[in-house]
PDB file of C-alpha atoms in Angstrom:
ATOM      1  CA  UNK A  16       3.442  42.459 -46.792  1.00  0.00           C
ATOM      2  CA  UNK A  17       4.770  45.846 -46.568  1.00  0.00           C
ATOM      3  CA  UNK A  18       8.433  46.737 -45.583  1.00  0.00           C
ATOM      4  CA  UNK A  19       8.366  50.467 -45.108  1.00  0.00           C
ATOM      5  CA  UNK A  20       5.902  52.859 -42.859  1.00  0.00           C
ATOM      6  CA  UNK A  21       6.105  56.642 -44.025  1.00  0.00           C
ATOM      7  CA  UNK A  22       4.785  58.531 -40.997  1.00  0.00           C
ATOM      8  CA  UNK A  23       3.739  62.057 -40.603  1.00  0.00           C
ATOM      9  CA  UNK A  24       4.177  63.504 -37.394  1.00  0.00           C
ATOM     10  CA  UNK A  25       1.399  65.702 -36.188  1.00  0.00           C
ATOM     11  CA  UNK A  26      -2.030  64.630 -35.213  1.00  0.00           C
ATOM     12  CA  UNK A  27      -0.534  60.784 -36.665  1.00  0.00           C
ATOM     13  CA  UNK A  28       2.092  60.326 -33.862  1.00  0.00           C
ATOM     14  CA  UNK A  29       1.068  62.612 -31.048  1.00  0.00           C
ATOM     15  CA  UNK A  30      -2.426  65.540 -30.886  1.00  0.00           C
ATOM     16  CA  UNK A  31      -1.744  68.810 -31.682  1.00  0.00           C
ATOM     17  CA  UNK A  32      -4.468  69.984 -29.333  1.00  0.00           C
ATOM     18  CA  UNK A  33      -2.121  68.463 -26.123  1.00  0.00           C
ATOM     19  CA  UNK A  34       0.429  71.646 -26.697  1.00  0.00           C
ATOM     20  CA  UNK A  35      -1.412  74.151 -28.600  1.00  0.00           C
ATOM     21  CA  UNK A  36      -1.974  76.528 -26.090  1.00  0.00           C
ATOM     22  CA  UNK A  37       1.506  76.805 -25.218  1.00  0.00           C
ATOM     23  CA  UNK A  38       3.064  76.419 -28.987  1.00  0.00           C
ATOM     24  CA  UNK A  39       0.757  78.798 -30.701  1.00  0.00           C
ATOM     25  CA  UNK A  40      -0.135  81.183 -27.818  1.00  0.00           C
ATOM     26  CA  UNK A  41       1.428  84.239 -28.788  1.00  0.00           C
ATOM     27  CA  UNK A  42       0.486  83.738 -32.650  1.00  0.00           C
ATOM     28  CA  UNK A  43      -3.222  83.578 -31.544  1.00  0.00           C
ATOM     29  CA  UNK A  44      -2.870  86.594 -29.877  1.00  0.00           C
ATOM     30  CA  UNK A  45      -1.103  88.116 -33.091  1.00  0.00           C
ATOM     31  CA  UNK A  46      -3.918  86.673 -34.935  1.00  0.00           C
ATOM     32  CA  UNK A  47      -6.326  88.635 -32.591  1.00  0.00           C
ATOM     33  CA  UNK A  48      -4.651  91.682 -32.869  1.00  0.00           C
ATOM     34  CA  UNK A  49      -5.058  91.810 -36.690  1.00  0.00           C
ATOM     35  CA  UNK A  50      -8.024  90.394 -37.895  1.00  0.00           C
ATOM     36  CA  UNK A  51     -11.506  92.422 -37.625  1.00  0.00           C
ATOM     37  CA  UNK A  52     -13.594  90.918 -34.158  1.00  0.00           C
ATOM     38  CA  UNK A  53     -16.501  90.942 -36.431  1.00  0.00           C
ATOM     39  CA  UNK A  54     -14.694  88.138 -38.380  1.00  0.00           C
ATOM     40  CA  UNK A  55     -14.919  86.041 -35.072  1.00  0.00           C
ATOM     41  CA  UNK A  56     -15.881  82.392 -37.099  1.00  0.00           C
ATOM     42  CA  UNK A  57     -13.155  83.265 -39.454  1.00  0.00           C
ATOM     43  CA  UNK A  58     -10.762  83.845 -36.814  1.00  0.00           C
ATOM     44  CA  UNK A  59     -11.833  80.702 -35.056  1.00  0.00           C
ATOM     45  CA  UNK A  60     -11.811  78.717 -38.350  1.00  0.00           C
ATOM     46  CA  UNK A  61      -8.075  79.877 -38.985  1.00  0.00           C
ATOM     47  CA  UNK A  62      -6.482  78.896 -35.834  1.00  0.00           C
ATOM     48  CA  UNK A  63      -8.287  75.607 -35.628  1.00  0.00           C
ATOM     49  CA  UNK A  64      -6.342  75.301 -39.802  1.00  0.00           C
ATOM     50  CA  UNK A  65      -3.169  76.177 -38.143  1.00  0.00           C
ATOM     51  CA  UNK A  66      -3.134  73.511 -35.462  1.00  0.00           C
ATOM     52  CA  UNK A  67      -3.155  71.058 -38.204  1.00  0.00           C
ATOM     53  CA  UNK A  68      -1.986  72.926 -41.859  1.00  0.00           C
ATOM     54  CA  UNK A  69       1.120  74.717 -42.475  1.00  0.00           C
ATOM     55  CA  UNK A  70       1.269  78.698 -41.924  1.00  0.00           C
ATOM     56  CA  UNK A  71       1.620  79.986 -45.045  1.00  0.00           C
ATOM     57  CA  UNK A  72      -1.126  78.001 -46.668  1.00  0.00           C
ATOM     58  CA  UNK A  73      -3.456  79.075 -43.943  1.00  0.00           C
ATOM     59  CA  UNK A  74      -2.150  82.596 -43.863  1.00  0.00           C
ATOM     60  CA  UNK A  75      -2.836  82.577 -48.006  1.00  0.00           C
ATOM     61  CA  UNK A  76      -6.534  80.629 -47.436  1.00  0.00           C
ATOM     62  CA  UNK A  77      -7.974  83.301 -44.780  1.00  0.00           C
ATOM     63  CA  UNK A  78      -6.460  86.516 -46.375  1.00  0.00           C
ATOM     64  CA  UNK A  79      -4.272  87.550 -44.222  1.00  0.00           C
ATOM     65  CA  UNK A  80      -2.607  90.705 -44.747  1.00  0.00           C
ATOM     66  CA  UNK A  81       0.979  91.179 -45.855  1.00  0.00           C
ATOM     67  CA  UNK A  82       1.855  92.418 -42.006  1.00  0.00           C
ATOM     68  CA  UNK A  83       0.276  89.206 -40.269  1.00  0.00           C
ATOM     69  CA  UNK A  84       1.984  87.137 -43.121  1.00  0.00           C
ATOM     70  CA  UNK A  85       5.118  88.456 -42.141  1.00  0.00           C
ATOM     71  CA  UNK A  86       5.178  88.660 -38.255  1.00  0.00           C
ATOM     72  CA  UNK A  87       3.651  85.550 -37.961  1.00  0.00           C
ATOM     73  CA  UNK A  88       6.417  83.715 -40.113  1.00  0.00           C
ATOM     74  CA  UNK A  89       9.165  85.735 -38.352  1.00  0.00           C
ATOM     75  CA  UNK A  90       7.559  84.348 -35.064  1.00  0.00           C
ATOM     76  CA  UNK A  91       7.394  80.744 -36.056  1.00  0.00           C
ATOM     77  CA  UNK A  92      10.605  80.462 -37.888  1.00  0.00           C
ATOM     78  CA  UNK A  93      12.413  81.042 -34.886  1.00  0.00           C
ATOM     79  CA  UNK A  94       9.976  78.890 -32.185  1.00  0.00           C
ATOM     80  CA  UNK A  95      10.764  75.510 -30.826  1.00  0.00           C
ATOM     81  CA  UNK A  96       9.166  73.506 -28.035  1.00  0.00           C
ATOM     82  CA  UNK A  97      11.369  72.620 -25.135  1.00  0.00           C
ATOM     83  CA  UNK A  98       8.406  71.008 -22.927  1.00  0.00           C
ATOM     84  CA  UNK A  99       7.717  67.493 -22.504  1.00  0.00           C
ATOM     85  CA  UNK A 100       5.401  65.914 -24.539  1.00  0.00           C
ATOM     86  CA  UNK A 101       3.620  62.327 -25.573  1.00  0.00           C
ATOM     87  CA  UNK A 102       2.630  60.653 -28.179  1.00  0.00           C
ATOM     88  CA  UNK A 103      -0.748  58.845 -28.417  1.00  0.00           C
ATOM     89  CA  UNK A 104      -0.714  55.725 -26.202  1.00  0.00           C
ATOM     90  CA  UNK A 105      -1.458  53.766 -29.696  1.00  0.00           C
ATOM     91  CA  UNK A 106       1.857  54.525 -31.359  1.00  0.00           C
ATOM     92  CA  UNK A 107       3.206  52.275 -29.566  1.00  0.00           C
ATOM     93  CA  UNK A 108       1.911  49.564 -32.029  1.00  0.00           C
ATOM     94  CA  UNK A 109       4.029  51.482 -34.666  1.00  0.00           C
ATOM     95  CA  UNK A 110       7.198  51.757 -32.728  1.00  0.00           C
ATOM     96  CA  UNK A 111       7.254  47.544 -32.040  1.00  0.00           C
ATOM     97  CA  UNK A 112       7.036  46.905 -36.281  1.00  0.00           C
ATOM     98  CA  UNK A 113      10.163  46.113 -37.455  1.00  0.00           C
ATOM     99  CA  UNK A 114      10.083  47.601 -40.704  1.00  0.00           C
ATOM    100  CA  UNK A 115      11.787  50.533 -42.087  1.00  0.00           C
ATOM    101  CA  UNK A 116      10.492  53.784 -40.897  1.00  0.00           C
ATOM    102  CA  UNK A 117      10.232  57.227 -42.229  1.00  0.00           C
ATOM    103  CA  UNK A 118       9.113  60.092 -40.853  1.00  0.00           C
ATOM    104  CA  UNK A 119       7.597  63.174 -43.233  1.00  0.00           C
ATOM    105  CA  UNK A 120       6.229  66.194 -41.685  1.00  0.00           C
ATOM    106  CA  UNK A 121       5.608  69.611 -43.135  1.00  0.00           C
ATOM    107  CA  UNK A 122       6.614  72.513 -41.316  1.00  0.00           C
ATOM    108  CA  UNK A 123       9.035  74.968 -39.591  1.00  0.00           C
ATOM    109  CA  UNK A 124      12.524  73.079 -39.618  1.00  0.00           C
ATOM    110  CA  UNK A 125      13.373  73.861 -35.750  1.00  0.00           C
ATOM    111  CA  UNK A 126       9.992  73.822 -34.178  1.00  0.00           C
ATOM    112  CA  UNK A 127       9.154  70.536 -36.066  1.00  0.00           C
ATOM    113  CA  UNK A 128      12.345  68.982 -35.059  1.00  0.00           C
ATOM    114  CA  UNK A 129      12.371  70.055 -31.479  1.00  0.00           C
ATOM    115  CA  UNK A 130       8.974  68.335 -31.123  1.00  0.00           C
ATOM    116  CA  UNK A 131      10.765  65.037 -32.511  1.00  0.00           C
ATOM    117  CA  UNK A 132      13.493  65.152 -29.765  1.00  0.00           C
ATOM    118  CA  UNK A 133      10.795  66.176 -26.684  1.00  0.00           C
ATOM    119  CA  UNK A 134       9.080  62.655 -28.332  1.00  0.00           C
ATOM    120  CA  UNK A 135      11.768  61.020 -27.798  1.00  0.00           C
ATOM    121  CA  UNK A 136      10.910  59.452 -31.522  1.00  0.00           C
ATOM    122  CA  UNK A 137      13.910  59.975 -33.293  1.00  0.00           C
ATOM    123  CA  UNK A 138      16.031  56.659 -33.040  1.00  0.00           C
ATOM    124  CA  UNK A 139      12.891  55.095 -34.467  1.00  0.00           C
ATOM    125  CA  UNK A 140      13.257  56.118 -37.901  1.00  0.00           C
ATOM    126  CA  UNK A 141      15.527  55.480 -40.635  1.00  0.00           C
ATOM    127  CA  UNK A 142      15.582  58.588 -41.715  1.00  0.00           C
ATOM    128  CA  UNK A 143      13.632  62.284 -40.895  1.00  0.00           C
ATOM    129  CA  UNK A 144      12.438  64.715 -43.361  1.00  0.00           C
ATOM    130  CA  UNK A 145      11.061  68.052 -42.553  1.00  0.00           C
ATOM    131  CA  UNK A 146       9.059  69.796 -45.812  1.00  0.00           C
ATOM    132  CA  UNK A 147       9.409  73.447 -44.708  1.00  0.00           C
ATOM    133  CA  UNK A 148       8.185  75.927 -47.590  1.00  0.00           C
ATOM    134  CA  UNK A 149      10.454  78.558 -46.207  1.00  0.00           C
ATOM    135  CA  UNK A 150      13.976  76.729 -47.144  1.00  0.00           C
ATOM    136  CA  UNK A 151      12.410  74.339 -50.090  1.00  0.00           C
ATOM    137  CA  UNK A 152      10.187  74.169 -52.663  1.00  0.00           C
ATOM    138  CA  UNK A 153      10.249  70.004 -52.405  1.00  0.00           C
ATOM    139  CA  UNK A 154       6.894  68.856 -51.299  1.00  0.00           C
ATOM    140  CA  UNK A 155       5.841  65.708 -49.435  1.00  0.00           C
ATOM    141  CA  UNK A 156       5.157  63.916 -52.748  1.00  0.00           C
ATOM    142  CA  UNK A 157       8.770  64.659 -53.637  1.00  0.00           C
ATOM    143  CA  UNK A 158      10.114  63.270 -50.957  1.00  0.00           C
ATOM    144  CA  UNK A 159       8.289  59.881 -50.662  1.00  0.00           C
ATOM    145  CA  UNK A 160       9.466  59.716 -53.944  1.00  0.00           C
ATOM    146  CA  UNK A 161      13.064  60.378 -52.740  1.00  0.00           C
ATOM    147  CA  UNK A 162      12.492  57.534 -50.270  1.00  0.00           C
ATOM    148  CA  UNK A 163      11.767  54.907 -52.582  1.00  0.00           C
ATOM    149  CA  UNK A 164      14.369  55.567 -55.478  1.00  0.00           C
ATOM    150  CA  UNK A 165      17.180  56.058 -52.292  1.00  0.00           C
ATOM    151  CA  UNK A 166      16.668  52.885 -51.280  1.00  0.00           C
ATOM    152  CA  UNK A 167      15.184  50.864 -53.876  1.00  0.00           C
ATOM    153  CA  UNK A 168      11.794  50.354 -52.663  1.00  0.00           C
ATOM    154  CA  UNK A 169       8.965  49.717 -54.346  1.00  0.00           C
ATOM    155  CA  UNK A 170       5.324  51.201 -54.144  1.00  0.00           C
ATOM    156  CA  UNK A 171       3.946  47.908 -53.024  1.00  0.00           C
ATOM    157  CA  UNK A 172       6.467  47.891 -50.487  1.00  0.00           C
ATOM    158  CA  UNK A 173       5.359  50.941 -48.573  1.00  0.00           C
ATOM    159  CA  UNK A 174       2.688  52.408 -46.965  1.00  0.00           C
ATOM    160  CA  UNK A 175       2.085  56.329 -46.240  1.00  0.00           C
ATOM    161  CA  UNK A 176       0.366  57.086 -42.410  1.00  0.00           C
ATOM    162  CA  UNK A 177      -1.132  60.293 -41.209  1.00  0.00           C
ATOM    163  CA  UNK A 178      -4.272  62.174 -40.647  1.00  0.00           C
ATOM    164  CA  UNK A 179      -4.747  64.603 -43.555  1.00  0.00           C
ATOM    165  CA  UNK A 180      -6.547  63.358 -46.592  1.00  0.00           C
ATOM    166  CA  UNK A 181      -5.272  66.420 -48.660  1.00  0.00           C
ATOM    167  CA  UNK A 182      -1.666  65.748 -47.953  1.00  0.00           C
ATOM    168  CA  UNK A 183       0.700  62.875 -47.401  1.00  0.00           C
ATOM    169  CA  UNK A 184      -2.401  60.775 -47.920  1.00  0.00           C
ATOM    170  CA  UNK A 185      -3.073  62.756 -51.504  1.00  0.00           C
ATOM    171  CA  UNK A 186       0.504  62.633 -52.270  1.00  0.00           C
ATOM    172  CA  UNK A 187       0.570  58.874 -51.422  1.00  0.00           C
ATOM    173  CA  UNK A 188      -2.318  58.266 -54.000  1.00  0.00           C
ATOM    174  CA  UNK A 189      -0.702  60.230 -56.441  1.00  0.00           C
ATOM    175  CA  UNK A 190       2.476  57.431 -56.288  1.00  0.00           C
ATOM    176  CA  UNK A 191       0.583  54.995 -56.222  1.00  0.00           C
ATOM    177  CA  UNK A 192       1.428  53.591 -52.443  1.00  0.00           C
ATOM    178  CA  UNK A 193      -1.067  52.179 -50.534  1.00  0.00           C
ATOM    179  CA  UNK A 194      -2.335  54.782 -47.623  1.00  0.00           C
ATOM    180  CA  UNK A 195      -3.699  54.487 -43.811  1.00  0.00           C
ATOM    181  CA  UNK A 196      -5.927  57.504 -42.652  1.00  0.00           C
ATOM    182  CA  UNK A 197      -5.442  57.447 -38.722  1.00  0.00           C
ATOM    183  CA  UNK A 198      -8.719  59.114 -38.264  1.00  0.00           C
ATOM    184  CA  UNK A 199      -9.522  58.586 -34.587  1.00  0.00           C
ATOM    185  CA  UNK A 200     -12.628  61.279 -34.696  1.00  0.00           C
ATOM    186  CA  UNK A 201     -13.994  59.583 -37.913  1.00  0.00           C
ATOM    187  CA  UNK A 202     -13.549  63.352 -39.597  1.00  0.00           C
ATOM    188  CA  UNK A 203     -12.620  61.967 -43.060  1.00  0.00           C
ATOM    189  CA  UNK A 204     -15.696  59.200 -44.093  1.00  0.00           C
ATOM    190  CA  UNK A 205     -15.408  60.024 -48.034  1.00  0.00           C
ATOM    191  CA  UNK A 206     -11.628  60.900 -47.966  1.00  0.00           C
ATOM    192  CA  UNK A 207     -10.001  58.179 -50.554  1.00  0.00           C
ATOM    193  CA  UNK A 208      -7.821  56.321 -48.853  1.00  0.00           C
ATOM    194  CA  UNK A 209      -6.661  52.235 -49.124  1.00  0.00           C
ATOM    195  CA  UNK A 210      -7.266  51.800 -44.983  1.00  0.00           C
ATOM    196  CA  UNK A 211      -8.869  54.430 -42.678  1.00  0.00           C
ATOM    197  CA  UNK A 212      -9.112  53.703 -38.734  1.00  0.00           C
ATOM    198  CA  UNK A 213      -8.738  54.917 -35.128  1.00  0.00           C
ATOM    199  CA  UNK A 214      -6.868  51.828 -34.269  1.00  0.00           C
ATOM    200  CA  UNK A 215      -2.800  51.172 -35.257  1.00  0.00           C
ATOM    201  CA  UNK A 216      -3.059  48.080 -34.295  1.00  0.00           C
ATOM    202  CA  UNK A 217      -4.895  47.248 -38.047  1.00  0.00           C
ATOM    203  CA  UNK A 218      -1.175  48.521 -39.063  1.00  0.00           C
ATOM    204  CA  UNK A 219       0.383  45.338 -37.954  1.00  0.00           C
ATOM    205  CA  UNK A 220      -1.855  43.205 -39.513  1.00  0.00           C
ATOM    206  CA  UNK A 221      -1.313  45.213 -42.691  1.00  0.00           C
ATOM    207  CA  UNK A 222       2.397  44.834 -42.589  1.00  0.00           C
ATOM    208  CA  UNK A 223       2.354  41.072 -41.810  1.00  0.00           C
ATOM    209  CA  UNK A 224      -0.471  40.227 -44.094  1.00  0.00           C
ATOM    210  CA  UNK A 225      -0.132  42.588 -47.035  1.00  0.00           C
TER     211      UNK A 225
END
């Protein structure tokens, strides 16, 4: 039986694709403006990364130059979404467990926050942690770690959720927790993981069961 979820927020509780038009609009176009046309995949390949990896690591990963680096972080540092948004229909299944909740999400402290509150998610975890590289160098291994020595738990007692194999779900490993890949496009087939699936529901039966 498990007594703690530790969620990560995009692509686990809501698609990134349902507002990245509107969120990442004008760095797309600053994208466009900088990088060479005849690096069109590239270009592709980066903003497809940055609807689902932090900035900087993308920004570090395709080259970018010092300039884009820098306008691009200016521009995202101060961004925040004020439209309404959803989560997937499924995380519902999550919201009725009645275990402690986390949620762990790397990113820009106000954007990533402002997409908790047009959620609506916030009163359903115990406690919210935002891993942004620009105030901290704590990363989301650190702060699972945080979690359980906070509040005593141990690492049979959790498990880690989310969508990125080289992430919360590495970090997971790394402790020792037990992980869930929510992996609704079956994307991840050889990622190493205790529980991979499209479906929370399996989540409930994981809590109550062990």
């Amino acid at each position: 039986m498990k007594h703690v979820l530790i969620l990560d927020l995009d692509n686990t509780i809501y698609p990134v694709s349902s507002i990245a038009g509107k969120l990442f609009g004008e760095l797309f176009k600053l994208i466009d403006e900088h990088l060479l046309p005849a690096d069109n995949e590239a270009v592709e390949k980066a903003k497809d990364e940055l609807t689902r990896r932090p900035y900087q690591h993308v920004a570090d990963e395709f080259g970018f130059s010092e300039e884009l680096k820098e306008k691009g972080m200016q521009l995202l540092n101060n961004i925040t979404f004020d439209e309404p948004m959803q989560p997937y229909a499924a995380y519902d299944d999550l919201r009725a467990i009645t275990v402690d909740k986390y949620l762990v999400t790397t990113g820009f402290t106000k954007l990533q926050m402002s997409k908790v509150k047009m959620l609506g998610i916030e009163a359903d975890f115990k406690g919210i942690y935002i891993v942004d590289p620009e105030r901290s160098s704590q990363t989301k291994k650190d702060i699972f770690q945080q979690i359980m020595t906070d509040n005593g738990y141990t690492a049979e007692d959790a498990l880690v959720i989310g969508d990125d194999p080289k992430s919360e779900i590495k970090a997971a490993v790394e402790l020792g927790i037990d992980t869930f890949l929510f992996d609704p496009h079956d994307k991840h087939g050889d990622a190493t993981v205790t529980y991979r699936s499209a479906d929370y529901q399996d989540v409930i039966r994981i809590v109550t069961e062990g």
